[in-house]
Amino acid sequence: MYPTTEQMTQNSTYDIVSKLGYLSGVPRKIFDQPFPPMEQEIFQRLEKDKNARIVRNLCQLRTQIVRNYKAIHDTARRMELRSILNMPEYVSAESIRQLTADGVRFFKKGHTPNQTVVELNRILSDRLNNCKSLFPGWLKWEYLRSLFVLPAWLSEAGAKAAAQQYYSHRDRLPYQVLLNWEPIAEEGNLFSCDLRFVRRLYEANNDYFTDTSKVCDAGSLVKGSIYEFLEESTEAVLIVDCENSDPYKLCAALKALGGEGAKKFCKVILMDDEHSAAAWPLLEQHIAIPVEHVLVPRLKKNKSLVDHTLISRACKEFYENDVGSFVIVASDSDYWALVSTMPQVRFLFLVERENFGADMKAALANSGICYAYMDDFYQGYSEDIKRVALRSVIACQLKQALQLNVYDLLEEALAKTRIFLSPQERQRFYEQHLRNIQLNLQEDGRLCLALKQK
């Protein structure tokens, strides 16, 4: 059964809104509260990131000047020698100190508060792209960026009207931070959770967001069932049909279960096939469980033996190593043969929704055997292994594609041009022209080698 919208909201993650909260200048005390949506760990991590810190301080100062504009203006008129830099009651001295330490100069002598906000907005517009890598690649950066850049504040002419607009709805902006956002009535806190935020962000840009696995984790009922299964097990083995399973969904599920859940697994056994996803050998680097990687050879090129080998290996673990609990990562009904012939063994299945048939679902349910959808776990936990897998495969492809020897190229060129060069001349030509061959990326994605222009 698919979760309801309310259940998904309850199971939403807070990673994106916490990062946005940090960057937009949400007060530190909100992150220190013992409940969502702002996560303290993310604040501490981003506080060490110079690019993120600069954006946060620019946003904080921008909001503070606009919010306290009248008081700042009146104080400046009464005390002509006092600048914004010396008004800690209205503008954060710590933000100014950090920006100065990070090499950002925003204040110019003689500038009015409005002119200072325009300058802050200009610098912010230039700096924002430095924080793009903080967010997942699937999230449309242009939508996020538009929240921070205030078009009306890019010139002093629009500042007054923009300020009035902020005053009229600041109580409906998240924590009253200054954003390029038109809140709707009864919208609630825009930063309440990742699911609500991303859906509203896409709607505001005439778009629609559907992939909830990017912003939701499995609920307490699903995780609780798995924890209970593991708690009642002396030790458990997780055994995987790599040929018919998704390594990224499994990685996300195991990371979502956390360290306590992982402790109950004595090992993960990967029953792999030559045609499986290339990421399986990388799994051990991303989970805290020992991994045994078994590559199952084929007798016939068109026939895999993974399912048969998996079943026999589970039997071996039971009879030889006294393993009484197995988590089977597979959606195939073929594994019902294993379950039905070993009633003394405890099983739990991790499956993929689109590959899990009704017959297998009914058979497990009728036998009281639990299963959980890997799709329900927060897929953001698989971003690292996806990135490593892509880089690893592309590195191999590049190595195979660029099997060129420049000395051979030179010899061929000399033969075609009928030019004779002594060994010393050849070495000099190599040093001057071939040593720094350029690799150029074309607009259509093709890589081309070229001699460096002189």
Short mmCIF file of C-alpha atoms in Angstrom, two decimals:
data_model
loop_
_atom_site.label_atom_id
_atom_site.label_comp_id
_atom_site.label_asym_id
_atom_site.label_seq_id
_atom_site.Cartn_x
_atom_site.Cartn_y
_atom_site.Cartn_z
CA MET A 1 0.00 0.00 0.00
CA TYR A 2 1.32 3.43 -0.95
CA PRO A 3 1.81 5.96 1.87
CA THR A 4 -0.59 8.91 2.13
CA THR A 5 0.52 12.51 1.66
CA GLU A 6 0.33 13.05 5.42
CA GLN A 7 2.47 9.98 6.09
CA MET A 8 5.03 11.12 3.52
CA THR A 9 5.17 14.55 5.15
CA GLN A 10 5.78 12.91 8.52
CA ASN A 11 8.56 10.82 6.96
CA SER A 12 10.09 13.74 5.09
CA THR A 13 13.77 14.58 5.38
CA TYR A 14 15.09 17.98 6.50
CA ASP A 15 18.39 18.11 4.62
CA ILE A 16 17.41 20.65 1.95
CA VAL A 17 15.48 23.00 4.22
CA SER A 18 18.27 22.92 6.80
CA LYS A 19 20.80 23.99 4.18
CA LEU A 20 18.45 26.68 2.92
CA GLY A 21 17.84 27.79 6.49
CA TYR A 22 21.56 28.15 7.05
CA LEU A 23 22.22 30.02 3.81
CA SER A 24 19.25 32.37 4.12
CA GLY A 25 20.22 33.42 7.64
CA VAL A 26 17.77 31.58 9.91
CA PRO A 27 18.90 32.33 13.51
CA ARG A 28 21.27 29.86 15.14
CA LYS A 29 18.87 29.25 18.04
CA ILE A 30 16.41 27.57 15.64
CA PHE A 31 19.06 24.97 14.80
CA ASP A 32 19.72 24.33 18.49
CA GLN A 33 16.15 23.24 19.17
CA PRO A 34 15.76 19.49 19.83
CA PHE A 35 13.24 18.96 17.02
CA PRO A 36 13.01 19.51 13.23
CA PRO A 37 13.08 21.13 10.79
CA MET A 38 16.54 22.70 11.20
CA GLU A 39 19.32 20.15 11.77
CA GLN A 40 22.18 21.22 14.02
CA GLU A 41 24.69 18.91 12.33
CA ILE A 42 24.14 20.68 9.00
CA PHE A 43 24.66 24.09 10.64
CA GLN A 44 27.96 22.93 12.14
CA ARG A 45 29.12 21.45 8.83
CA LEU A 46 28.23 24.50 6.72
CA GLU A 47 29.75 26.86 9.26
CA LYS A 48 33.12 25.39 8.23
CA ASP A 49 32.42 25.99 4.53
CA LYS A 50 33.69 29.43 3.50
CA ASN A 51 31.33 29.79 0.53
CA ALA A 52 28.28 28.83 2.57
CA ARG A 53 29.36 31.08 5.45
CA ILE A 54 29.70 34.09 3.13
CA VAL A 55 26.22 33.59 1.66
CA ARG A 56 24.69 33.20 5.13
CA ASN A 57 26.29 36.38 6.45
CA LEU A 58 25.29 38.39 3.37
CA CYS A 59 21.70 37.19 3.75
CA GLN A 60 21.65 37.89 7.48
CA LEU A 61 22.88 41.45 7.03
CA ARG A 62 20.47 42.05 4.17
CA THR A 63 17.49 40.93 6.25
CA GLN A 64 18.61 42.87 9.34
CA ILE A 65 19.08 46.15 7.46
CA VAL A 66 15.70 45.89 5.74
CA ARG A 67 13.93 44.82 8.95
CA ASN A 68 15.52 47.63 11.01
CA TYR A 69 15.68 50.20 8.23
CA LYS A 70 13.90 53.05 10.03
CA ALA A 71 15.89 52.63 13.25
CA ILE A 72 19.18 52.47 11.31
CA HIS A 73 18.24 55.50 9.22
CA ASP A 74 17.21 57.58 12.25
CA THR A 75 20.33 56.62 14.21
CA ALA A 76 22.57 57.54 11.29
CA ARG A 77 20.91 60.97 11.01
CA ARG A 78 21.19 61.68 14.72
CA MET A 79 24.78 60.46 14.95
CA GLU A 80 26.44 61.35 11.67
CA LEU A 81 29.71 59.64 12.54
CA ARG A 82 28.02 56.33 13.30
CA SER A 83 27.81 53.85 10.40
CA ILE A 84 26.03 50.54 9.99
CA LEU A 85 29.28 48.85 10.93
CA ASN A 86 28.89 50.28 14.42
CA MET A 87 25.25 49.44 15.12
CA PRO A 88 25.39 46.00 16.77
CA GLU A 89 21.90 46.52 18.19
CA TYR A 90 20.53 46.36 14.62
CA VAL A 91 23.18 44.65 12.49
CA SER A 92 25.16 41.54 13.50
CA ALA A 93 28.73 42.46 14.39
CA GLU A 94 29.66 38.77 14.11
CA SER A 95 28.40 38.61 10.51
CA ILE A 96 30.43 41.70 9.65
CA ARG A 97 33.51 40.23 11.35
CA GLN A 98 33.20 36.92 9.49
CA LEU A 99 32.71 38.60 6.12
CA THR A 100 35.78 40.75 6.72
CA ALA A 101 37.80 37.67 7.71
CA ASP A 102 36.59 35.90 4.57
CA GLY A 103 37.71 38.79 2.37
CA VAL A 104 34.31 40.28 1.53
CA ARG A 105 33.94 44.08 1.61
CA PHE A 106 30.38 45.29 1.26
CA PHE A 107 30.24 48.68 3.01
CA LYS A 108 31.18 51.91 1.28
CA LYS A 109 31.50 55.19 3.14
CA GLY A 110 28.55 57.48 2.57
CA HIS A 111 26.21 54.73 1.43
CA THR A 112 22.61 54.83 2.65
CA PRO A 113 21.06 51.64 4.10
CA ASN A 114 19.28 51.06 0.78
CA GLN A 115 22.52 51.38 -1.16
CA THR A 116 24.17 48.94 1.24
CA VAL A 117 21.40 46.40 0.67
CA VAL A 118 21.81 46.82 -3.10
CA GLU A 119 25.54 46.12 -2.71
CA LEU A 120 24.88 43.08 -0.49
CA ASN A 121 22.41 41.78 -3.06
CA ARG A 122 24.92 42.29 -5.88
CA ILE A 123 27.68 40.42 -4.06
CA LEU A 124 25.25 37.67 -3.11
CA SER A 125 24.21 37.25 -6.75
CA ASP A 126 27.87 36.74 -7.68
CA ARG A 127 28.57 34.33 -4.82
CA LEU A 128 25.53 32.07 -4.90
CA ASN A 129 26.74 29.62 -7.53
CA ASN A 130 29.60 28.68 -5.19
CA CYS A 131 26.97 26.88 -3.07
CA LYS A 132 25.34 24.94 -5.91
CA SER A 133 27.25 21.76 -5.02
CA LEU A 134 25.65 21.70 -1.55
CA PHE A 135 22.37 20.54 -3.07
CA PRO A 136 21.53 17.30 -4.92
CA GLY A 137 21.85 17.34 -8.69
CA TRP A 138 18.17 16.48 -9.28
CA LEU A 139 16.97 19.67 -7.56
CA LYS A 140 16.67 22.49 -10.10
CA TRP A 141 19.25 25.04 -9.09
CA GLU A 142 17.61 27.90 -11.00
CA TYR A 143 14.55 27.55 -8.75
CA LEU A 144 16.67 27.65 -5.59
CA ARG A 145 18.81 30.52 -6.81
CA SER A 146 15.75 32.63 -7.55
CA LEU A 147 14.85 32.58 -3.83
CA PHE A 148 18.00 34.50 -2.92
CA VAL A 149 18.35 37.05 -5.70
CA LEU A 150 15.94 39.95 -5.14
CA PRO A 151 15.42 41.68 -8.52
CA ALA A 152 13.94 44.83 -6.99
CA TRP A 153 16.98 45.24 -4.75
CA LEU A 154 19.46 45.21 -7.61
CA SER A 155 18.89 48.96 -7.97
CA GLU A 156 18.13 51.65 -5.40
CA ALA A 157 15.06 52.76 -7.37
CA GLY A 158 13.08 49.64 -6.50
CA ALA A 159 14.25 49.42 -2.89
CA LYS A 160 11.42 51.38 -1.25
CA ALA A 161 8.60 49.41 -2.89
CA ALA A 162 10.45 46.13 -2.23
CA ALA A 163 10.82 46.99 1.45
CA GLN A 164 7.10 47.69 1.76
CA GLN A 165 6.35 44.34 0.15
CA TYR A 166 8.59 42.60 2.68
CA TYR A 167 6.92 44.36 5.63
CA SER A 168 3.47 43.35 4.36
CA HIS A 169 4.14 39.60 4.47
CA ARG A 170 7.29 39.05 6.51
CA ASP A 171 5.35 37.15 9.20
CA ARG A 172 4.56 34.51 6.57
CA LEU A 173 8.15 34.17 5.39
CA PRO A 174 10.17 31.40 7.10
CA TYR A 175 11.62 32.93 10.28
CA GLN A 176 11.08 36.36 8.63
CA VAL A 177 14.18 36.02 6.44
CA LEU A 178 14.22 38.20 3.32
CA LEU A 179 13.53 35.98 0.29
CA ASN A 180 12.22 36.40 -3.22
CA TRP A 181 8.99 34.61 -2.37
CA GLU A 182 5.28 35.40 -2.51
CA PRO A 183 3.72 33.39 0.34
CA ILE A 184 0.14 32.29 -0.06
CA ALA A 185 -2.45 32.39 2.70
CA GLU A 186 -2.29 29.54 5.22
CA GLU A 187 0.84 28.20 3.57
CA GLY A 188 2.64 27.64 6.85
CA ASN A 189 6.38 27.54 7.24
CA LEU A 190 7.98 27.15 3.80
CA PHE A 191 10.94 25.44 5.49
CA SER A 192 8.81 22.94 7.46
CA CYS A 193 10.23 19.87 5.67
CA ASP A 194 11.88 18.92 2.39
CA LEU A 195 8.76 17.40 0.81
CA ARG A 196 6.54 20.44 1.33
CA PHE A 197 9.28 22.86 0.38
CA VAL A 198 10.26 21.16 -2.89
CA ARG A 199 6.64 20.72 -3.95
CA ARG A 200 5.87 24.41 -3.31
CA LEU A 201 9.08 25.52 -4.98
CA TYR A 202 8.25 23.61 -8.15
CA GLU A 203 4.65 24.82 -8.12
CA ALA A 204 5.83 28.43 -7.82
CA ASN A 205 7.86 27.85 -10.99
CA ASN A 206 4.93 26.26 -12.88
CA ASP A 207 6.49 22.83 -12.51
CA TYR A 208 5.51 19.63 -10.71
CA PHE A 209 7.61 17.46 -8.40
CA THR A 210 6.74 13.76 -8.16
CA ASP A 211 9.77 11.72 -7.02
CA THR A 212 9.09 11.67 -3.28
CA SER A 213 11.86 9.11 -2.64
CA LYS A 214 14.28 12.03 -3.05
CA VAL A 215 12.87 13.80 0.01
CA CYS A 216 11.24 11.08 2.15
CA ASP A 217 12.55 8.21 4.25
CA ALA A 218 10.85 4.99 5.22
CA GLY A 219 8.49 5.50 8.15
CA SER A 220 8.83 4.25 11.69
CA LEU A 221 6.56 1.28 10.96
CA VAL A 222 8.84 0.00 8.17
CA LYS A 223 12.05 0.62 10.07
CA GLY A 224 10.55 -0.73 13.27
CA SER A 225 9.67 -4.02 11.59
CA ILE A 226 13.22 -4.43 10.33
CA TYR A 227 14.73 -3.47 13.70
CA GLU A 228 12.42 -5.97 15.42
CA PHE A 229 13.46 -8.73 13.00
CA LEU A 230 17.13 -7.98 13.63
CA GLU A 231 16.67 -7.64 17.39
CA GLU A 232 15.17 -11.13 17.56
CA SER A 233 18.08 -12.55 15.55
CA THR A 234 21.28 -13.80 17.14
CA GLU A 235 23.00 -12.79 13.93
CA ALA A 236 21.74 -12.17 10.44
CA VAL A 237 23.19 -12.42 6.94
CA LEU A 238 22.06 -10.12 4.18
CA ILE A 239 22.31 -11.92 0.86
CA VAL A 240 21.81 -10.10 -2.44
CA ASP A 241 20.74 -11.08 -5.93
CA CYS A 242 22.91 -8.44 -7.63
CA GLU A 243 21.64 -9.31 -11.09
CA ASN A 244 18.09 -8.27 -10.26
CA SER A 245 18.61 -5.63 -7.55
CA ASP A 246 19.55 -1.97 -7.46
CA PRO A 247 22.83 -1.27 -5.61
CA TYR A 248 21.92 2.37 -5.02
CA LYS A 249 18.57 1.61 -3.40
CA LEU A 250 20.18 -1.02 -1.19
CA CYS A 251 22.95 1.37 -0.16
CA ALA A 252 20.36 4.01 0.71
CA ALA A 253 18.31 1.52 2.75
CA LEU A 254 21.28 0.26 4.76
CA LYS A 255 22.48 3.80 5.50
CA ALA A 256 18.97 4.84 6.50
CA LEU A 257 18.81 1.99 9.02
CA GLY A 258 21.82 3.50 10.75
CA GLY A 259 24.63 1.98 12.77
CA GLU A 260 22.42 0.15 15.24
CA GLY A 261 20.65 -1.73 12.47
CA ALA A 262 23.91 -2.58 10.74
CA LYS A 263 25.42 -4.11 13.88
CA LYS A 264 23.11 -7.11 13.68
CA PHE A 265 24.39 -8.13 10.24
CA CYS A 266 27.45 -10.33 10.46
CA LYS A 267 28.03 -9.83 6.74
CA VAL A 268 26.59 -8.99 3.36
CA ILE A 269 26.97 -11.58 0.60
CA LEU A 270 26.76 -10.22 -2.92
CA MET A 271 25.88 -12.90 -5.47
CA ASP A 272 27.00 -11.07 -8.59
CA ASP A 273 26.88 -11.67 -12.32
CA GLU A 274 29.07 -10.28 -15.09
CA HIS A 275 26.12 -8.31 -16.47
CA SER A 276 25.15 -6.67 -13.17
CA ALA A 277 25.55 -2.97 -12.36
CA ALA A 278 29.18 -1.87 -12.04
CA ALA A 279 28.59 -0.34 -8.60
CA TRP A 280 28.37 -3.57 -6.59
CA PRO A 281 32.14 -3.79 -5.88
CA LEU A 282 31.92 -0.27 -4.43
CA LEU A 283 29.19 -1.04 -1.88
CA GLU A 284 31.59 -2.01 0.91
CA GLN A 285 33.11 1.50 0.86
CA HIS A 286 29.74 3.05 1.69
CA ILE A 287 28.25 0.81 4.39
CA ALA A 288 29.48 -0.29 7.82
CA ILE A 289 29.02 -4.04 7.27
CA PRO A 290 31.63 -6.57 6.03
CA VAL A 291 30.97 -7.55 2.41
CA GLU A 292 31.74 -10.82 0.64
CA HIS A 293 31.59 -10.32 -3.11
CA VAL A 294 30.95 -13.53 -5.08
CA LEU A 295 31.09 -13.34 -8.88
CA VAL A 296 29.02 -16.26 -10.17
CA PRO A 297 30.40 -17.58 -13.49
CA ARG A 298 28.09 -18.61 -16.32
CA LEU A 299 28.23 -22.02 -18.02
CA LYS A 300 26.11 -20.71 -20.90
CA LYS A 301 26.44 -17.10 -21.99
CA ASN A 302 22.67 -16.62 -22.02
CA LYS A 303 21.97 -18.29 -18.66
CA SER A 304 22.68 -16.79 -15.22
CA LEU A 305 23.21 -19.03 -12.21
CA VAL A 306 22.86 -16.33 -9.56
CA ASP A 307 19.48 -17.40 -8.17
CA HIS A 308 20.52 -21.06 -7.83
CA THR A 309 23.83 -20.11 -6.24
CA LEU A 310 22.13 -17.72 -3.82
CA ILE A 311 19.75 -20.43 -2.62
CA SER A 312 22.56 -22.96 -2.13
CA ARG A 313 24.69 -20.37 -0.31
CA ALA A 314 21.86 -19.56 2.09
CA CYS A 315 21.52 -23.27 2.86
CA LYS A 316 25.26 -23.51 3.46
CA GLU A 317 25.20 -20.55 5.87
CA PHE A 318 22.35 -22.20 7.78
CA TYR A 319 23.76 -25.72 8.02
CA GLU A 320 27.47 -24.94 8.39
CA ASN A 321 27.48 -21.59 10.21
CA ASP A 322 24.21 -21.81 12.18
CA VAL A 323 22.84 -18.60 10.65
CA GLY A 324 19.13 -18.60 11.44
CA SER A 325 18.06 -15.23 10.00
CA PHE A 326 18.41 -13.97 6.44
CA VAL A 327 17.53 -10.71 4.78
CA ILE A 328 17.10 -11.52 1.10
CA VAL A 329 17.53 -8.63 -1.31
CA ALA A 330 15.53 -9.81 -4.31
CA SER A 331 12.07 -9.31 -5.78
CA ASP A 332 11.97 -12.57 -7.74
CA SER A 333 9.35 -15.20 -6.94
CA ASP A 334 11.97 -17.91 -7.57
CA TYR A 335 13.16 -17.44 -3.99
CA TRP A 336 9.88 -18.74 -2.65
CA ALA A 337 11.45 -22.19 -3.10
CA LEU A 338 14.05 -21.27 -0.47
CA VAL A 339 11.48 -19.87 1.96
CA SER A 340 8.95 -22.67 1.62
CA THR A 341 11.47 -25.49 2.14
CA MET A 342 13.18 -23.98 5.21
CA PRO A 343 10.40 -23.16 7.72
CA GLN A 344 12.90 -23.24 10.60
CA VAL A 345 14.71 -20.18 9.17
CA ARG A 346 13.60 -16.55 9.67
CA PHE A 347 13.42 -14.46 6.48
CA LEU A 348 12.87 -10.83 5.67
CA PHE A 349 12.84 -9.49 2.09
CA LEU A 350 14.02 -6.12 0.80
CA VAL A 351 12.34 -5.62 -2.55
CA GLU A 352 11.76 -3.06 -5.29
CA ARG A 353 8.17 -2.00 -5.77
CA GLU A 354 8.09 -2.19 -9.57
CA ASN A 355 9.59 -5.70 -9.67
CA PHE A 356 7.67 -7.25 -6.77
CA GLY A 357 4.80 -9.32 -8.11
CA ALA A 358 1.42 -9.85 -6.48
CA ASP A 359 1.91 -13.63 -6.19
CA MET A 360 5.15 -13.31 -4.20
CA LYS A 361 3.62 -10.55 -2.07
CA ALA A 362 0.63 -12.75 -1.22
CA ALA A 363 2.80 -15.80 -0.50
CA LEU A 364 5.00 -13.88 1.95
CA ALA A 365 2.02 -12.24 3.64
CA ASN A 366 0.22 -15.57 4.08
CA SER A 367 3.35 -17.03 5.66
CA GLY A 368 3.83 -14.10 8.03
CA ILE A 369 7.12 -13.09 6.41
CA CYS A 370 7.93 -9.39 6.39
CA TYR A 371 9.07 -7.43 3.37
CA ALA A 372 10.01 -3.79 2.89
CA TYR A 373 10.32 -1.65 -0.21
CA MET A 374 13.81 -0.28 -0.73
CA ASP A 375 12.18 2.50 -2.76
CA ASP A 376 10.72 3.92 0.48
CA PHE A 377 14.08 4.76 2.01
CA TYR A 378 15.63 8.18 1.50
CA GLN A 379 17.49 7.93 -1.79
CA GLY A 380 19.72 10.88 -0.95
CA TYR A 381 21.89 8.40 0.96
CA SER A 382 22.95 6.87 -2.38
CA GLU A 383 24.34 10.07 -3.93
CA ASP A 384 27.93 9.30 -2.90
CA ILE A 385 28.04 5.78 -4.32
CA LYS A 386 26.39 6.97 -7.56
CA ARG A 387 29.02 9.66 -7.99
CA VAL A 388 31.89 7.24 -7.25
CA ALA A 389 30.45 4.61 -9.62
CA LEU A 390 30.11 7.09 -12.48
CA ARG A 391 33.61 8.47 -12.00
CA SER A 392 35.08 4.96 -11.80
CA VAL A 393 33.43 3.76 -15.02
CA ILE A 394 34.21 6.96 -16.93
CA ALA A 395 37.85 6.80 -15.81
CA CYS A 396 38.10 3.27 -17.26
CA GLN A 397 36.40 4.37 -20.47
CA LEU A 398 38.78 7.29 -20.88
CA LYS A 399 41.78 5.07 -20.23
CA GLN A 400 40.63 2.65 -22.94
CA ALA A 401 39.66 5.39 -25.39
CA LEU A 402 42.88 7.39 -25.17
CA GLN A 403 45.41 4.67 -25.90
CA LEU A 404 47.67 6.95 -27.95
CA ASN A 405 51.45 7.12 -28.03
CA VAL A 406 52.68 10.56 -29.04
CA TYR A 407 56.05 9.17 -30.15
CA ASP A 408 54.22 6.91 -32.61
CA LEU A 409 52.21 9.93 -33.79
CA LEU A 410 55.41 11.84 -34.41
CA GLU A 411 56.97 8.96 -36.35
CA GLU A 412 53.87 8.66 -38.53
CA ALA A 413 53.83 12.42 -39.14
CA LEU A 414 57.52 12.41 -40.11
CA ALA A 415 56.89 9.61 -42.58
CA LYS A 416 53.90 11.39 -44.17
CA THR A 417 55.72 14.72 -44.43
CA ARG A 418 59.05 13.10 -45.48
CA ILE A 419 60.88 15.21 -42.92
CA PHE A 420 64.04 13.96 -41.29
CA LEU A 421 64.79 14.99 -37.71
CA SER A 422 67.75 13.92 -35.61
CA PRO A 423 67.01 12.34 -32.19
CA GLN A 424 67.78 15.69 -30.51
CA GLU A 425 65.42 17.54 -32.88
CA ARG A 426 62.67 15.00 -32.28
CA GLN A 427 63.00 15.41 -28.53
CA ARG A 428 62.90 19.20 -28.86
CA PHE A 429 59.78 18.98 -31.06
CA TYR A 430 58.19 16.70 -28.48
CA GLU A 431 58.98 19.13 -25.64
CA GLN A 432 57.71 22.16 -27.54
CA HIS A 433 54.60 20.78 -29.23
CA LEU A 434 53.53 17.34 -27.98
CA ARG A 435 54.17 17.44 -24.26
CA ASN A 436 51.19 19.73 -23.63
CA ILE A 437 48.54 18.32 -25.94
CA GLN A 438 45.15 19.81 -24.98
CA LEU A 439 41.94 17.91 -24.35
CA ASN A 440 38.99 20.03 -25.49
CA LEU A 441 35.34 19.34 -24.64
CA GLN A 442 33.01 20.26 -27.51
CA GLU A 443 29.45 21.53 -27.05
CA ASP A 444 28.03 18.23 -28.34
CA GLY A 445 29.92 16.31 -25.63
CA ARG A 446 32.79 15.03 -27.83
CA LEU A 447 36.32 15.08 -26.48
CA CYS A 448 38.97 16.19 -28.95
CA LEU A 449 42.75 16.22 -28.67
CA ALA A 450 44.52 19.24 -30.12
CA LEU A 451 47.98 20.77 -30.21
CA LYS A 452 48.32 23.78 -27.97
CA GLN A 453 48.13 27.01 -29.95
CA LYS A 454 51.37 28.95 -30.08
#
